[in-house]
XYZ file of C-alpha atoms in Angstrom:
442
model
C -0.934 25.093 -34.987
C -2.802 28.775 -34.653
C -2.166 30.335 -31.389
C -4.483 29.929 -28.644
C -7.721 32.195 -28.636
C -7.472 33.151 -25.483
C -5.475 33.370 -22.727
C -5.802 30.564 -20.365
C -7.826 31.510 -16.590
C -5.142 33.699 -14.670
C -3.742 31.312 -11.757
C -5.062 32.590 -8.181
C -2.540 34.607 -6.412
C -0.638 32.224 -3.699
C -2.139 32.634 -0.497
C 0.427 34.780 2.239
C 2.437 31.880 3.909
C 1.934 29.158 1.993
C 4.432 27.156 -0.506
C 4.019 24.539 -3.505
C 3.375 20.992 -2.385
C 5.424 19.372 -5.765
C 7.260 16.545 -4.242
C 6.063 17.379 -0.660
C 5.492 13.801 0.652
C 2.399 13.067 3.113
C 2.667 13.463 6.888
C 3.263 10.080 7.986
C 0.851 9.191 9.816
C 0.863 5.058 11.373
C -3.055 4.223 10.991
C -5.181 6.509 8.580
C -8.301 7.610 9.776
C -10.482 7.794 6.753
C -13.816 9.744 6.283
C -16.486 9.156 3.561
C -18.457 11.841 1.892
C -21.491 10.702 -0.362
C -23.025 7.281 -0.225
C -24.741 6.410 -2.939
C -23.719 3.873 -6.499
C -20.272 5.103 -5.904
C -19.300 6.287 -2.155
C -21.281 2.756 -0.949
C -19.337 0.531 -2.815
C -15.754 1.805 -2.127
C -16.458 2.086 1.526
C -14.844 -1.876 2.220
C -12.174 -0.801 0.485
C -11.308 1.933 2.410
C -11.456 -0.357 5.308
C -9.627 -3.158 3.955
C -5.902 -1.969 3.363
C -3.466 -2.926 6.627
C -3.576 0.223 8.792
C -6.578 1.959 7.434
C -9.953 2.795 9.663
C -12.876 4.543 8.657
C -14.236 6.304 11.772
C -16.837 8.452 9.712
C -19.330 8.220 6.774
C -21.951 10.369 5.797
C -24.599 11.314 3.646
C -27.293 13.948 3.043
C -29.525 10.413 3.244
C -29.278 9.491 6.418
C -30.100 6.044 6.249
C -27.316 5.691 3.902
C -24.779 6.515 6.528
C -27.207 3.583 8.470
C -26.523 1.270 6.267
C -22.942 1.467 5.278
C -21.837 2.040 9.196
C -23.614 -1.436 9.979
C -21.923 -3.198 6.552
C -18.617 -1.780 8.010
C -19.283 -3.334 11.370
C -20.603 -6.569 10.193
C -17.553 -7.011 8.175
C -15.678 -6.941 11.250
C -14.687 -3.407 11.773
C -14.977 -0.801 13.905
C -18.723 1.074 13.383
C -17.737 4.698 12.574
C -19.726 7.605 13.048
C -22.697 8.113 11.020
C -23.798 11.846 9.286
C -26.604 13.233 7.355
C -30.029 14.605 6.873
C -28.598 17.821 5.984
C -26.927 19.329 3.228
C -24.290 20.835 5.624
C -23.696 17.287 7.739
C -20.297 16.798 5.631
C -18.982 20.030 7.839
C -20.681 18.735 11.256
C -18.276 15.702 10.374
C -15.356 17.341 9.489
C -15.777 19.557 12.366
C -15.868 16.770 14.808
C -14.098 13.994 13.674
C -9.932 14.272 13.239
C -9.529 12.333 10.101
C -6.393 12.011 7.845
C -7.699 11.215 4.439
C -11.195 12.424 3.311
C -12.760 10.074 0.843
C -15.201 12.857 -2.240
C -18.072 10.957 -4.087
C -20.921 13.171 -4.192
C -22.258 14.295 -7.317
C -19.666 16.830 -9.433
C -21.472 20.092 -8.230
C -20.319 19.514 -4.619
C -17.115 18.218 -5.367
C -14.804 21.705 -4.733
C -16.677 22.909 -1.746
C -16.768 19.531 -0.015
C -12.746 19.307 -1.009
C -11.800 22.554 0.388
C -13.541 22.181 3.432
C -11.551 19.033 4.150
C -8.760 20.667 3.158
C -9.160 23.084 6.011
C -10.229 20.359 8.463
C -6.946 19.191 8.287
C -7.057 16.461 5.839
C -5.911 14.989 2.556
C -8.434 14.561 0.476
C -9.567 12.132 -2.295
C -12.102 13.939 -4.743
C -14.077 11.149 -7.282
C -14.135 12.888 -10.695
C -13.896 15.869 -11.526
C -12.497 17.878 -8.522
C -14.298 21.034 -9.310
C -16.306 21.984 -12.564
C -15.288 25.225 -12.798
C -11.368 26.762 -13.453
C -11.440 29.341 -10.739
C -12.352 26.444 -8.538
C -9.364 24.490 -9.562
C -7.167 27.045 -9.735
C -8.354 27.853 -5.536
C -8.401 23.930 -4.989
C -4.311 24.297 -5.663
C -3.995 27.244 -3.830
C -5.700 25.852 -0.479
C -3.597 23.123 -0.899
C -0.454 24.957 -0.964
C -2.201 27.053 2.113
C -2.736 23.941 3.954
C 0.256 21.688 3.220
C -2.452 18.561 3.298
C -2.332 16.731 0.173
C -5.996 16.740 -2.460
C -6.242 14.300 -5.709
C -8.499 13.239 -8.124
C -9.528 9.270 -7.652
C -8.858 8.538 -10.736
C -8.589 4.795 -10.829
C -8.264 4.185 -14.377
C -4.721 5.196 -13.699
C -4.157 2.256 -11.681
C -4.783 -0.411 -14.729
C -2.563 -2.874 -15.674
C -2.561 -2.386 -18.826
C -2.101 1.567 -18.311
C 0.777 1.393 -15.217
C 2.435 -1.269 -18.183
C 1.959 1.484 -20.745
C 3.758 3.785 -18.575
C 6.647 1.978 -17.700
C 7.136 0.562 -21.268
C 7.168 4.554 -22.111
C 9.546 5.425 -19.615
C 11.539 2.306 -20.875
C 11.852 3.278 -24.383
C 9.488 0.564 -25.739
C 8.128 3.227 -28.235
C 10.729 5.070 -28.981
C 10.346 9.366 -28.449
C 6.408 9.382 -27.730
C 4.569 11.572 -30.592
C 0.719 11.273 -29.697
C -1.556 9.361 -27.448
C -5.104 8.576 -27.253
C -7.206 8.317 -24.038
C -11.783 8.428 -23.620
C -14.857 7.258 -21.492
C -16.853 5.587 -23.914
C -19.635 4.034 -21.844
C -23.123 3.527 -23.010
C -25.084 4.610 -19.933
C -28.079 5.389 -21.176
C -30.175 2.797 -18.872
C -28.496 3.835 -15.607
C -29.259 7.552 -16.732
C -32.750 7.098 -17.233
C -33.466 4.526 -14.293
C -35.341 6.409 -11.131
C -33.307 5.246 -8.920
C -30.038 4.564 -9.936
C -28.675 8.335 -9.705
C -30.175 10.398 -6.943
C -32.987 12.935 -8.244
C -31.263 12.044 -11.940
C -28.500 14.151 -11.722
C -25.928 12.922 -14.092
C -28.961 12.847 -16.518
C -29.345 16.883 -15.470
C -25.793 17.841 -16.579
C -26.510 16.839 -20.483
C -29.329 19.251 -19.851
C -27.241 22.325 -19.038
C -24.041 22.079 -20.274
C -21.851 20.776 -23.366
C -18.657 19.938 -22.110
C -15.940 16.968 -21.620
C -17.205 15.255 -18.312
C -14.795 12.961 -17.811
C -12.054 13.321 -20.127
C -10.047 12.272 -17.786
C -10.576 9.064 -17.635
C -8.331 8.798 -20.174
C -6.197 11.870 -20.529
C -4.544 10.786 -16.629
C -3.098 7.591 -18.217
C -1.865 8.931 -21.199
C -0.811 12.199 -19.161
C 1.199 9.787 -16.694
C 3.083 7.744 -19.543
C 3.852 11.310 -20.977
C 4.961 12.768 -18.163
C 2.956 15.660 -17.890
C 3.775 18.164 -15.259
C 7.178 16.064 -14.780
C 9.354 17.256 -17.864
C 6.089 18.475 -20.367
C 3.139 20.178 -20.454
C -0.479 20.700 -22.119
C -0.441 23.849 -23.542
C -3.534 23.973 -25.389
C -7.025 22.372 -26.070
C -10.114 22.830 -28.684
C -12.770 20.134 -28.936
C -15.917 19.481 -30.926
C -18.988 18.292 -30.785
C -21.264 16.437 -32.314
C -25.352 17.187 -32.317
C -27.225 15.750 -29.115
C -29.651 13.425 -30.157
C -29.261 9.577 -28.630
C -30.838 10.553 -25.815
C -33.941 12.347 -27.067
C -33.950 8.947 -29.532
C -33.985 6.895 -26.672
C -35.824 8.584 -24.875
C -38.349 8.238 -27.658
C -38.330 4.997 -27.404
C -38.160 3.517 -24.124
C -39.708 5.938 -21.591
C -43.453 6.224 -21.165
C -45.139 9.742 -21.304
C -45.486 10.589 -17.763
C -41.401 10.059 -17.666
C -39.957 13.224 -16.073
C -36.878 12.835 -18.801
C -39.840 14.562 -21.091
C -38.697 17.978 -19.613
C -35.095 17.339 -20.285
C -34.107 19.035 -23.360
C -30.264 17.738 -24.203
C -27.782 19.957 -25.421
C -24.496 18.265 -24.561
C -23.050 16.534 -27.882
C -23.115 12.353 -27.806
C -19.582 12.625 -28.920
C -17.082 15.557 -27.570
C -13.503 15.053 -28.574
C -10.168 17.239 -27.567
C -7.071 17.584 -29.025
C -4.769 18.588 -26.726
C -1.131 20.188 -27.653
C 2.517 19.560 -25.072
C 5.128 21.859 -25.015
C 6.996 18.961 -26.434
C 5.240 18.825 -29.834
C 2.767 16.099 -28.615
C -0.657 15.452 -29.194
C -3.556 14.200 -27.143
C -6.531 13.569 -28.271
C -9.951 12.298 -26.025
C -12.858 11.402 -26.520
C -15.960 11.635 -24.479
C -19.398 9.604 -24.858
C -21.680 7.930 -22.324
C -25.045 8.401 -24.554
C -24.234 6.299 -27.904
C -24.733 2.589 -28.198
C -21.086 1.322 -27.853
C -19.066 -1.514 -26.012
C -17.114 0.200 -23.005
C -13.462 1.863 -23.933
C -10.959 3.847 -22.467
C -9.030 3.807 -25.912
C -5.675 3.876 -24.219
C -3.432 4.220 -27.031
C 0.003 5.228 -27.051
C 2.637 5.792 -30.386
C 6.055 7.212 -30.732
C 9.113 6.821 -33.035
C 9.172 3.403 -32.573
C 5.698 1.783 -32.470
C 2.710 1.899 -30.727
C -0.083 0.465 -28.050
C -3.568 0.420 -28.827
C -5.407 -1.312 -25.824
C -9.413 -1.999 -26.045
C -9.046 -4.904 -28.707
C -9.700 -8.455 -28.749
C -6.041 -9.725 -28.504
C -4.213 -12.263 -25.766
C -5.086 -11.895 -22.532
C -4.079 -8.129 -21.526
C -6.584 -7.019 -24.688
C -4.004 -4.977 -26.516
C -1.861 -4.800 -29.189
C 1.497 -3.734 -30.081
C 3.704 -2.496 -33.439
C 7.375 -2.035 -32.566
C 10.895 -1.812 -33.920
C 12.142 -4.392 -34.166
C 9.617 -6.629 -33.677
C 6.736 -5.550 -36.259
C 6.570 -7.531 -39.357
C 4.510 -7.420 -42.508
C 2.030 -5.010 -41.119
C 0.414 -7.009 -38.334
C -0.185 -6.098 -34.934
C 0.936 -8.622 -32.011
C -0.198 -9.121 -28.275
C 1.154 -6.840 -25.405
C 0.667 -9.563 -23.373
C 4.753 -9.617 -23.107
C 5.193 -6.523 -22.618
C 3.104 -6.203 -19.944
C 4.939 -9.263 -18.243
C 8.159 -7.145 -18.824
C 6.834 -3.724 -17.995
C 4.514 -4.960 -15.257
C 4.213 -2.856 -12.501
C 5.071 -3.676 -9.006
C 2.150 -2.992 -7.257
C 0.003 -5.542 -9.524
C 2.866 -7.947 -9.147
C 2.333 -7.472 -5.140
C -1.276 -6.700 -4.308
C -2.972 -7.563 -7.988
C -4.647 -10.912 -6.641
C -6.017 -8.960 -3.307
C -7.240 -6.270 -5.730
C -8.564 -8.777 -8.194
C -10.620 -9.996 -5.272
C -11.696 -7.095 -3.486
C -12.040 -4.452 -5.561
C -14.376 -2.864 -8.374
C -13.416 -2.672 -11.563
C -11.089 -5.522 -11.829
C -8.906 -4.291 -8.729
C -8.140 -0.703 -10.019
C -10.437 0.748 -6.742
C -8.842 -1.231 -4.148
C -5.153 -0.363 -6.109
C -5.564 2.923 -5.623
C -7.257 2.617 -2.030
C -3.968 0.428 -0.919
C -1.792 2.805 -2.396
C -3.328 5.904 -0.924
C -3.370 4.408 2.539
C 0.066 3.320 1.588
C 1.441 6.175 0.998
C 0.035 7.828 4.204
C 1.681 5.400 6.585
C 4.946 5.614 5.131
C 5.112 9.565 4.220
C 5.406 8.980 0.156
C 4.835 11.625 -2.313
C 1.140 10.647 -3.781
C 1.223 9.204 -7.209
C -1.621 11.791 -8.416
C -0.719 15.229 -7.089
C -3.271 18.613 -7.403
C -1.463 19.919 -9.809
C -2.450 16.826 -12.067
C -5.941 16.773 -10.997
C -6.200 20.289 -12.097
C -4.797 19.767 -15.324
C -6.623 16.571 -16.060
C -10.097 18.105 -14.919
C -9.577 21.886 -16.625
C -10.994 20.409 -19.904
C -14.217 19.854 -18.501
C -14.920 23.496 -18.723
C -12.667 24.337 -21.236
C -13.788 21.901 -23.752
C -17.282 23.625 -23.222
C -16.089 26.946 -23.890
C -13.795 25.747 -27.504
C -16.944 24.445 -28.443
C -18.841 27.596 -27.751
C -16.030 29.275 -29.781
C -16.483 27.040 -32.818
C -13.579 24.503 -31.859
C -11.359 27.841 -30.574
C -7.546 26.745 -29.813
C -7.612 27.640 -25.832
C -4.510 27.822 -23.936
C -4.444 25.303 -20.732
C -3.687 26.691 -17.277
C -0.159 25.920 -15.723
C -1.235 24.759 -12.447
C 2.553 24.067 -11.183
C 3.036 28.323 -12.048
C 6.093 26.990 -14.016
C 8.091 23.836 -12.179
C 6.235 21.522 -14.656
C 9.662 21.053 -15.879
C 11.284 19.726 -13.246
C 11.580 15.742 -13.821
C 9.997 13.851 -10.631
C 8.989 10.362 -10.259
C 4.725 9.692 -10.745
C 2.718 6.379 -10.880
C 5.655 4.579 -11.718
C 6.854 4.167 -8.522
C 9.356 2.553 -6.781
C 8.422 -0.728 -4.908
C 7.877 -0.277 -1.394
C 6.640 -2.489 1.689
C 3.266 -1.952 3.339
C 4.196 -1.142 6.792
């Protein structure tokens, strides 16, 4: 491999007084006062959720629409719970609540642009924070994201729920297990046609995920599929990414949709796209590893997260129409004239406890096939009992840094970039992650 390009974004300094939070567990706190930021698609839908988990309240929402704060506060309250506090109208009411409402777990899902300074500002309210994806666009951001966490000894993460899969928390288990042997490579991607939602006039206020293939070229949401793959390898608990480069290809699926499906007096007809349909990263360990992602929400294509995960002794390849977990497996000693058989086993073997325990409540009440309300029961979980959070900010940082740093390979003609070290060095230390140990729900 060539060395890296260029040296990786210097780390900020540690702020006077403050100390790393690796394996610092959450204050323990006996009912979790929860507050949302954002309520649109996103921030709307997980707000029951929030609610739901045994010793969770929401006492505040808000929204720079107010009526959206309305209208969630009386869904809350109709479901049975408490009404909480309504916010909005401006674009600083997210600080009005934070100044006035004591809250121990502040719930992100604005649009990405307000991500970092609505996450530090809980931060300093007091809270833990949950940041939808990415927590900051920017590395300087992530790098101060870590360092106001480490200021403030309160706990932020990136919501990343694809973590939280069956199939993935399997994956990682199975990895830790030995299923495949000494892991070589892994595969992880958002591959999501959403070229409707992007062009509908309603569906994402004033267009804005539209607005980011208009202004930058970049990864968005890599990790959607670098966290599980990250969590089975046990990044930042025994290995680390040391580098990245990533390609692009041209931008045109959404001019050619465009094209075809908008009328003339469309406002998409002052977009001009520059962000490539397809951006993929390779991404290097300490270890020897590889990672590669893939990123593409403009192309016509069924929905994947690739998830695929090979060592010494086989390999995982999830997305595929086999058994009922829709994955496949090659493994010693198992594997046999070249064809692939079910994981469905595996996954009984390596299934993770907190599908065993809450998967049917999830199932039921939660998005995406119960990986939102997973991670919502977990969080809250957590919280009440004083756990170490599966997804730390060291993590986040490292799964969200190749949003801009895919961008700037790119830029560089597919440069080799070195990746931050957002632990400053204990990424080394062995320390258990998503596979956790079973606990009770107080």
């Amino acid at each position: 491999m060539a060395a890296p390009a260029g040296a990786a974004p210097g780390p900020a300094a540690p702020i006077p007084g403050s100390a790393s939070m690796i394996g610092v567990p959450y204050a323990q706190r006996d009912t979790v006062r929860i507050g949302i930021i954002g309520l649109g698609n996103r921030g709307a839908s997980m707000a029951s959720g929030w609610a739901a988990p045994p010793g969770a309240r929401i006492d505040a929402v808000c929204d720079i629409r107010a009526d959206r704060a309305t209208k969630v506060a009386a869904a809350l309250e109709e479901e049975g719970h408490d009404r909480p506090r309504e916010f909005g109208g401006e674009d600083t009411s997210f600080q009005d609540m934070l100044d006035e409402v004591k809250l121990d777990l502040v719930y992100i899902a604005t649009p990405w642009e307000f991500h970092y300074a609505q996450g530090k500002a809980a931060l300093l309210a007091g809270a833990n924070v949950a940041v939808e994806l990415p927590i900051a666009t920017e590395i300087d951001e992530m790098w101060d994201l870590v360092a106001t966490v480490e200021q403030t000894q309160n706990h932020l993460f990136l919501a990343e729920n694809t973590c939280y899969g069956r199939n993935e928390l399997a994956m990682a288990r199975a990895s830790h297990g030995g299923l495949f042997g000494d892991v070589t490579s892994g595969a992880g991607a958002y591959l999501h046609d959403l070229r409707g939602l992007m062009f509908d006039e309603d569906y994402y206020t004033d267009h804005w995920r539209r607005t980011w293939h208009t202004t930058h070229n970049r990864s968005f949401y890599a990790m959607h599929g670098l966290g599980p793959i990250a969590n089975a390898m046990d990044i930042n608990r025994g290995d680390r990414i040391t580098t990245i480069r990533a390609t692009a290809t041209a931008p045109r699926a959404l001019a050619d949709y465009r094209e075809r499906f908008m009328p003339e007096d469309h406002p998409s007809w002052a977009d001009t796209y520059i962000k490539g349909d397809l951006i993929t990263c390779l991404h290097d360990t300490d270890k020897g590893r590889v990672i590669r992602t893939e990123h593409d929400v403009s192309s016509p294509r069924p929905y994947s997260r690739i998830n695929s995960l090979a060592g010494t002794r086989g390999l995982l390849e999830d997305y595929v129409p086999m058994g009922d977990s829709g994955a496949r497996v090659y493994v010693e000693p198992d594997h046999a004239d070249d064809v692939w058989r079910s994981f469905d086993g595996f996954r009984d073997e390596f299934d993770h406890w907190l599908w065993q325990d809450v998967g049917e409540d999830a199932e039921n009440n939660g998005g995406h096939g119960g990986i939102d309300y997973l991670l919502q029961w977990r969080t809250v979980q957590a919280i009440r009992l004083g756990l170490e959070p599966d997804i730390d900010v060291y993590d986040s940082a490292t799964w969200c840094a190749p949003v801009p740093l895919s961008e700037e390979s790119i830029n560089q003609d597919g440069a080799v970039l070195a990746m931050p070290d957002f632990t400053r060095g204990q990424w080394s230390t062995l320390r258990q992650g998503i596979d956790s140990e079973r606990k009770e729900m107080p």
